[in-house]
Amino acid sequence: MKSQINQLEYLSIKPDNSLSDIVESVWMVKNHDDEKREGIIVPDGKIDLFLFSGEDENFEIFISGICTGPVIKPPFPRSTMFAISFHPIAAEYIFKKSIADLKDTKQTLPCDYWGFSKNDLEHFEQFYKKACEIVKAKLEKKIDDRKKNLFELIYLSKGETTVEELSKKVSWSSRQINRYFNAWLGVSLKSYINIIRFSNSLKQLKKGDFYPELNYGDQSHFIREVKKFAGVKPTILNKNENDRFIQLSLMPEN
């Protein structure tokens, strides 16, 4: 998927089936604007690995964990960012360590992390191929079927499910599931489901539809959840003045 929104150039590629349980997408954003404007990132339930170069030619690689609220993105005029968005299961199977301490924050990594370098920002398609090869090489063991099925059910439901329903369907106790989520991601399963439900509501909010569609208790519950994850009411999110909500700005109209 490719789009040009004002001064933001965006391109996203889905991985092939061999990586679809681990990688949500590989994407890039190039900001061609000279103006320094802050942006806001809202929770989407992903782990992101970023390669970034700014107008002063600095280069860094960093990782961000699960976000549970809006995150202010500093102004990065004339910048390029390539990223790999991982499903949370990657913490165990790719990074092989807990990212619980990265909840709502990021960690700067060595500039040669995983063999990446500033040169990888020159060609996005080549970066995509390299990223997929690296991730495939790091996936050294078969994903536990219960965990694979759990995340599949969460995404298929768009977060319109409960801990009890998921526990029953995957034959895994809710206590054990929550222990897994808290240990590896720093959030409970219920919190994660709510994040996914909110993320799936963004498309309707962009269209200006403020009536809850995904199993929210009522209108007031929906508004509270939007304010919790976006920091503003649904009507303000929809207006998206100055394209400050990054995901909405990059979301296709259809």
CSV table of C-alpha atoms in Angstrom, one decimal:
chain,number,residue,atom,x,y,z
A,1,MET,CA,0.0,0.0,0.0
A,2,LYS,CA,1.4,3.4,-1.0
A,3,SER,CA,0.1,6.9,-0.3
A,4,GLN,CA,1.1,10.5,-0.3
A,5,ILE,CA,-0.5,12.6,2.4
A,6,ASN,CA,0.5,16.3,2.2
A,7,GLN,CA,4.2,16.0,2.8
A,8,LEU,CA,4.2,12.5,4.1
A,9,GLU,CA,5.1,9.6,1.7
A,10,TYR,CA,4.0,6.3,3.0
A,11,LEU,CA,4.5,2.7,1.8
A,12,SER,CA,3.6,-0.5,3.5
A,13,ILE,CA,4.2,-4.2,2.4
A,14,LYS,CA,2.7,-7.2,4.1
A,15,PRO,CA,5.0,-10.2,4.6
A,16,ASP,CA,4.5,-13.6,2.9
A,17,ASN,CA,2.6,-16.4,4.7
A,18,SER,CA,5.8,-17.8,6.3
A,19,LEU,CA,6.1,-14.6,8.4
A,20,SER,CA,2.5,-13.5,8.8
A,21,ASP,CA,2.2,-14.8,12.4
A,22,ILE,CA,5.3,-12.8,13.4
A,23,VAL,CA,5.4,-9.6,11.2
A,24,GLU,CA,2.3,-7.4,10.6
A,25,SER,CA,4.0,-5.2,8.0
A,26,VAL,CA,7.2,-3.6,6.8
A,27,TRP,CA,6.8,0.1,6.1
A,28,MET,CA,8.3,3.5,5.5
A,29,VAL,CA,7.5,7.1,6.1
A,30,LYS,CA,9.3,9.9,4.4
A,31,ASN,CA,8.6,13.4,5.7
A,32,HIS,CA,9.4,16.0,2.9
A,33,ASP,CA,8.1,18.9,5.0
A,34,ASP,CA,10.5,21.6,6.4
A,35,GLU,CA,8.0,22.6,9.1
A,36,LYS,CA,8.6,21.2,12.6
A,37,ARG,CA,5.3,19.8,13.8
A,38,GLU,CA,4.7,17.3,16.6
A,39,GLY,CA,2.6,14.2,15.8
A,40,ILE,CA,0.7,11.7,18.0
A,41,ILE,CA,0.9,7.9,17.8
A,42,VAL,CA,-2.0,6.0,19.2
A,43,PRO,CA,-1.9,2.4,20.4
A,44,ASP,CA,-2.1,-0.4,17.8
A,45,GLY,CA,-0.8,-3.4,19.7
A,46,LYS,CA,2.4,-3.8,17.8
A,47,ILE,CA,6.1,-4.0,18.6
A,48,ASP,CA,8.0,-1.7,16.2
A,49,LEU,CA,11.7,-1.8,15.2
A,50,PHE,CA,12.7,1.5,13.5
A,51,LEU,CA,15.6,2.7,11.4
A,52,PHE,CA,15.6,6.5,11.4
A,53,SER,CA,17.5,9.3,9.8
A,54,GLY,CA,16.8,13.0,10.3
A,55,GLU,CA,17.5,16.3,8.5
A,56,ASP,CA,20.9,16.5,10.3
A,57,GLU,CA,21.8,13.2,8.8
A,58,ASN,CA,21.9,11.5,12.2
A,59,PHE,CA,21.0,7.8,12.2
A,60,GLU,CA,19.6,5.6,14.9
A,61,ILE,CA,17.8,2.2,15.4
A,62,PHE,CA,15.3,1.8,18.2
A,63,ILE,CA,12.5,-0.4,19.4
A,64,SER,CA,9.2,0.5,20.9
A,65,GLY,CA,7.0,-1.7,23.0
A,66,ILE,CA,3.2,-1.9,23.4
A,67,CYS,CA,1.6,1.5,23.8
A,68,THR,CA,-1.4,1.9,26.2
A,69,GLY,CA,-2.0,5.6,25.5
A,70,PRO,CA,-1.1,8.4,23.0
A,71,VAL,CA,2.6,9.0,22.4
A,72,ILE,CA,3.9,12.4,21.3
A,73,LYS,CA,6.2,12.1,18.3
A,74,PRO,CA,8.8,14.9,18.2
A,75,PRO,CA,8.9,17.0,15.0
A,76,PHE,CA,11.1,15.3,12.4
A,77,PRO,CA,11.2,17.5,9.3
A,78,ARG,CA,13.0,16.1,6.3
A,79,SER,CA,13.3,12.7,7.7
A,80,THR,CA,13.2,9.0,6.7
A,81,MET,CA,11.9,6.2,8.8
A,82,PHE,CA,11.8,2.5,7.8
A,83,ALA,CA,10.2,0.1,10.3
A,84,ILE,CA,9.2,-3.5,10.9
A,85,SER,CA,5.9,-3.9,12.8
A,86,PHE,CA,5.8,-7.1,14.8
A,87,HIS,CA,2.9,-9.0,16.3
A,88,PRO,CA,3.6,-9.3,20.1
A,89,ILE,CA,4.5,-13.0,19.8
A,90,ALA,CA,7.8,-11.8,18.3
A,91,ALA,CA,9.0,-10.9,21.8
A,92,GLU,CA,9.4,-14.6,22.6
A,93,TYR,CA,10.2,-16.0,19.2
A,94,ILE,CA,12.3,-13.3,17.5
A,95,PHE,CA,13.7,-11.0,20.1
A,96,LYS,CA,13.8,-13.9,22.6
A,97,LYS,CA,13.3,-11.6,25.6
A,98,SER,CA,10.6,-9.8,27.5
A,99,ILE,CA,9.6,-6.3,26.2
A,100,ALA,CA,7.5,-5.6,29.3
A,101,ASP,CA,9.9,-2.8,30.4
A,102,LEU,CA,9.3,-1.2,27.0
A,103,LYS,CA,5.6,-0.5,27.5
A,104,ASP,CA,4.9,3.1,26.5
A,105,THR,CA,8.6,3.7,25.8
A,106,LYS,CA,11.4,3.0,23.4
A,107,GLN,CA,15.0,1.7,23.6
A,108,THR,CA,17.8,2.9,21.4
A,109,LEU,CA,19.8,0.0,19.9
A,110,PRO,CA,23.3,-0.2,18.4
A,111,CYS,CA,23.5,1.3,14.9
A,112,ASP,CA,24.5,-2.0,13.5
A,113,TYR,CA,21.7,-3.9,15.2
A,114,TRP,CA,20.8,-7.1,13.2
A,115,GLY,CA,23.3,-6.0,10.6
A,116,PHE,CA,21.3,-3.0,9.5
A,117,SER,CA,23.0,0.3,8.7
A,118,LYS,CA,22.1,3.8,7.4
A,119,ASN,CA,22.6,2.5,3.9
A,120,ASP,CA,19.5,0.4,4.3
A,121,LEU,CA,17.4,3.6,4.2
A,122,GLU,CA,18.3,4.1,0.5
A,123,HIS,CA,16.1,1.5,-1.0
A,124,PHE,CA,12.9,0.4,0.7
A,125,GLU,CA,12.2,-2.7,-1.4
A,126,GLN,CA,15.7,-4.0,-0.6
A,127,PHE,CA,15.2,-3.2,3.1
A,128,TYR,CA,11.9,-5.2,3.0
A,129,LYS,CA,13.7,-8.2,1.5
A,130,LYS,CA,16.6,-7.9,4.0
A,131,ALA,CA,14.2,-7.5,7.0
A,132,CYS,CA,12.3,-10.6,6.0
A,133,GLU,CA,15.4,-12.7,5.6
A,134,ILE,CA,16.7,-11.6,9.0
A,135,VAL,CA,13.4,-12.4,10.7
A,136,LYS,CA,13.1,-15.8,9.0
A,137,ALA,CA,16.6,-16.6,10.2
A,138,LYS,CA,15.8,-15.7,13.8
A,139,LEU,CA,12.6,-17.8,13.9
A,140,GLU,CA,14.4,-20.8,15.1
A,141,LYS,CA,11.5,-22.8,16.6
A,142,LYS,CA,7.9,-23.6,15.8
A,143,ILE,CA,5.4,-21.3,17.3
A,144,ASP,CA,3.3,-22.9,20.0
A,145,ASP,CA,-0.2,-23.6,18.4
A,146,ARG,CA,-2.0,-22.2,21.4
A,147,LYS,CA,-0.3,-18.9,21.2
A,148,LYS,CA,-0.6,-18.8,17.4
A,149,ASN,CA,-4.3,-19.5,17.7
A,150,LEU,CA,-4.8,-17.0,20.5
A,151,PHE,CA,-3.4,-14.1,18.5
A,152,GLU,CA,-5.3,-15.2,15.4
A,153,LEU,CA,-8.6,-15.1,17.3
A,154,ILE,CA,-7.8,-11.7,18.8
A,155,TYR,CA,-7.2,-10.2,15.4
A,156,LEU,CA,-10.1,-11.9,13.6
A,157,SER,CA,-12.4,-10.7,16.3
A,158,LYS,CA,-11.1,-7.1,16.0
A,159,GLY,CA,-10.9,-7.1,19.8
A,160,GLU,CA,-14.6,-7.9,20.0
A,161,THR,CA,-14.2,-10.8,22.4
A,162,THR,CA,-13.5,-11.6,26.0
A,163,VAL,CA,-10.7,-13.2,28.0
A,164,GLU,CA,-13.1,-16.0,28.9
A,165,GLU,CA,-14.0,-16.7,25.3
A,166,LEU,CA,-10.4,-16.8,24.2
A,167,SER,CA,-9.4,-19.0,27.1
A,168,LYS,CA,-12.1,-21.5,26.2
A,169,LYS,CA,-11.3,-21.6,22.5
A,170,VAL,CA,-7.6,-22.1,22.9
A,171,SER,CA,-7.8,-24.4,26.0
A,172,TRP,CA,-5.4,-22.2,28.0
A,173,SER,CA,-6.5,-20.9,31.4
A,174,SER,CA,-7.0,-17.1,31.6
A,175,ARG,CA,-4.6,-17.0,34.5
A,176,GLN,CA,-1.8,-18.6,32.5
A,177,ILE,CA,-2.6,-16.3,29.5
A,178,ASN,CA,-2.4,-13.2,31.6
A,179,ARG,CA,0.8,-14.4,33.2
A,180,TYR,CA,2.2,-14.8,29.7
A,181,PHE,CA,1.0,-11.3,28.5
A,182,ASN,CA,2.3,-9.5,31.7
A,183,ALA,CA,5.7,-11.3,31.6
A,184,TRP,CA,6.4,-10.8,27.9
A,185,LEU,CA,4.5,-7.6,27.0
A,186,GLY,CA,3.8,-5.8,30.3
A,187,VAL,CA,0.0,-5.7,29.7
A,188,SER,CA,-2.9,-8.0,30.6
A,189,LEU,CA,-4.8,-9.8,27.9
A,190,LYS,CA,-7.9,-7.7,28.6
A,191,SER,CA,-5.9,-4.5,28.1
A,192,TYR,CA,-4.5,-5.9,24.9
A,193,ILE,CA,-7.9,-6.8,23.6
A,194,ASN,CA,-9.1,-3.3,24.3
A,195,ILE,CA,-6.2,-1.8,22.4
A,196,ILE,CA,-7.0,-4.0,19.3
A,197,ARG,CA,-10.7,-3.0,19.5
A,198,PHE,CA,-9.7,0.7,19.7
A,199,SER,CA,-7.3,0.3,16.8
A,200,ASN,CA,-10.0,-1.3,14.7
A,201,SER,CA,-12.4,1.6,15.5
A,202,LEU,CA,-10.0,4.2,13.8
A,203,LYS,CA,-11.4,3.6,10.3
A,204,GLN,CA,-15.0,4.4,11.4
A,205,LEU,CA,-13.7,7.4,13.4
A,206,LYS,CA,-11.9,8.7,10.3
A,207,LYS,CA,-15.1,8.5,8.4
A,208,GLY,CA,-16.9,10.4,11.0
A,209,ASP,CA,-19.0,7.6,12.4
A,210,PHE,CA,-19.1,8.0,16.2
A,211,TYR,CA,-21.5,5.3,17.0
A,212,PRO,CA,-19.7,2.3,18.6
A,213,GLU,CA,-19.6,-0.8,16.4
A,214,LEU,CA,-17.3,-3.2,18.2
A,215,ASN,CA,-19.1,-4.4,21.3
A,216,TYR,CA,-18.7,-1.3,23.4
A,217,GLY,CA,-21.2,-1.1,26.3
A,218,ASP,CA,-22.7,2.2,25.1
A,219,GLN,CA,-21.8,5.5,23.6
A,220,SER,CA,-20.2,6.9,26.8
A,221,HIS,CA,-18.1,3.8,27.1
A,222,PHE,CA,-16.9,4.2,23.6
A,223,ILE,CA,-16.0,7.9,24.2
A,224,ARG,CA,-14.1,7.0,27.4
A,225,GLU,CA,-12.1,4.3,25.6
A,226,VAL,CA,-11.2,6.7,22.7
A,227,LYS,CA,-10.1,9.4,25.2
A,228,LYS,CA,-8.0,6.8,27.1
A,229,PHE,CA,-6.1,5.6,24.0
A,230,ALA,CA,-6.0,8.8,21.9
A,231,GLY,CA,-6.1,11.5,24.6
A,232,VAL,CA,-9.1,13.3,22.9
A,233,LYS,CA,-12.8,12.8,22.2
A,234,PRO,CA,-13.8,11.0,19.0
A,235,THR,CA,-14.9,14.3,17.3
A,236,ILE,CA,-11.4,15.8,17.8
A,237,LEU,CA,-9.7,12.6,16.6
A,238,ASN,CA,-11.9,12.7,13.5
A,239,LYS,CA,-10.9,16.4,12.7
A,240,ASN,CA,-7.3,15.4,13.0
A,241,GLU,CA,-6.1,19.0,12.6
A,242,ASN,CA,-2.7,19.5,11.1
A,243,ASP,CA,-2.5,15.7,10.5
A,244,ARG,CA,-1.3,15.3,14.0
A,245,PHE,CA,-2.6,11.8,14.5
A,246,ILE,CA,-0.2,9.9,12.3
A,247,GLN,CA,-2.1,6.7,11.8
A,248,LEU,CA,-5.2,8.5,10.7
A,249,SER,CA,-3.3,10.7,8.3
A,250,LEU,CA,-1.7,7.6,6.7
A,251,MET,CA,-4.9,5.6,6.6
A,252,PRO,CA,-6.5,5.2,3.1
A,253,GLU,CA,-9.8,6.9,2.6
A,254,ASN,CA,-11.6,3.7,1.6
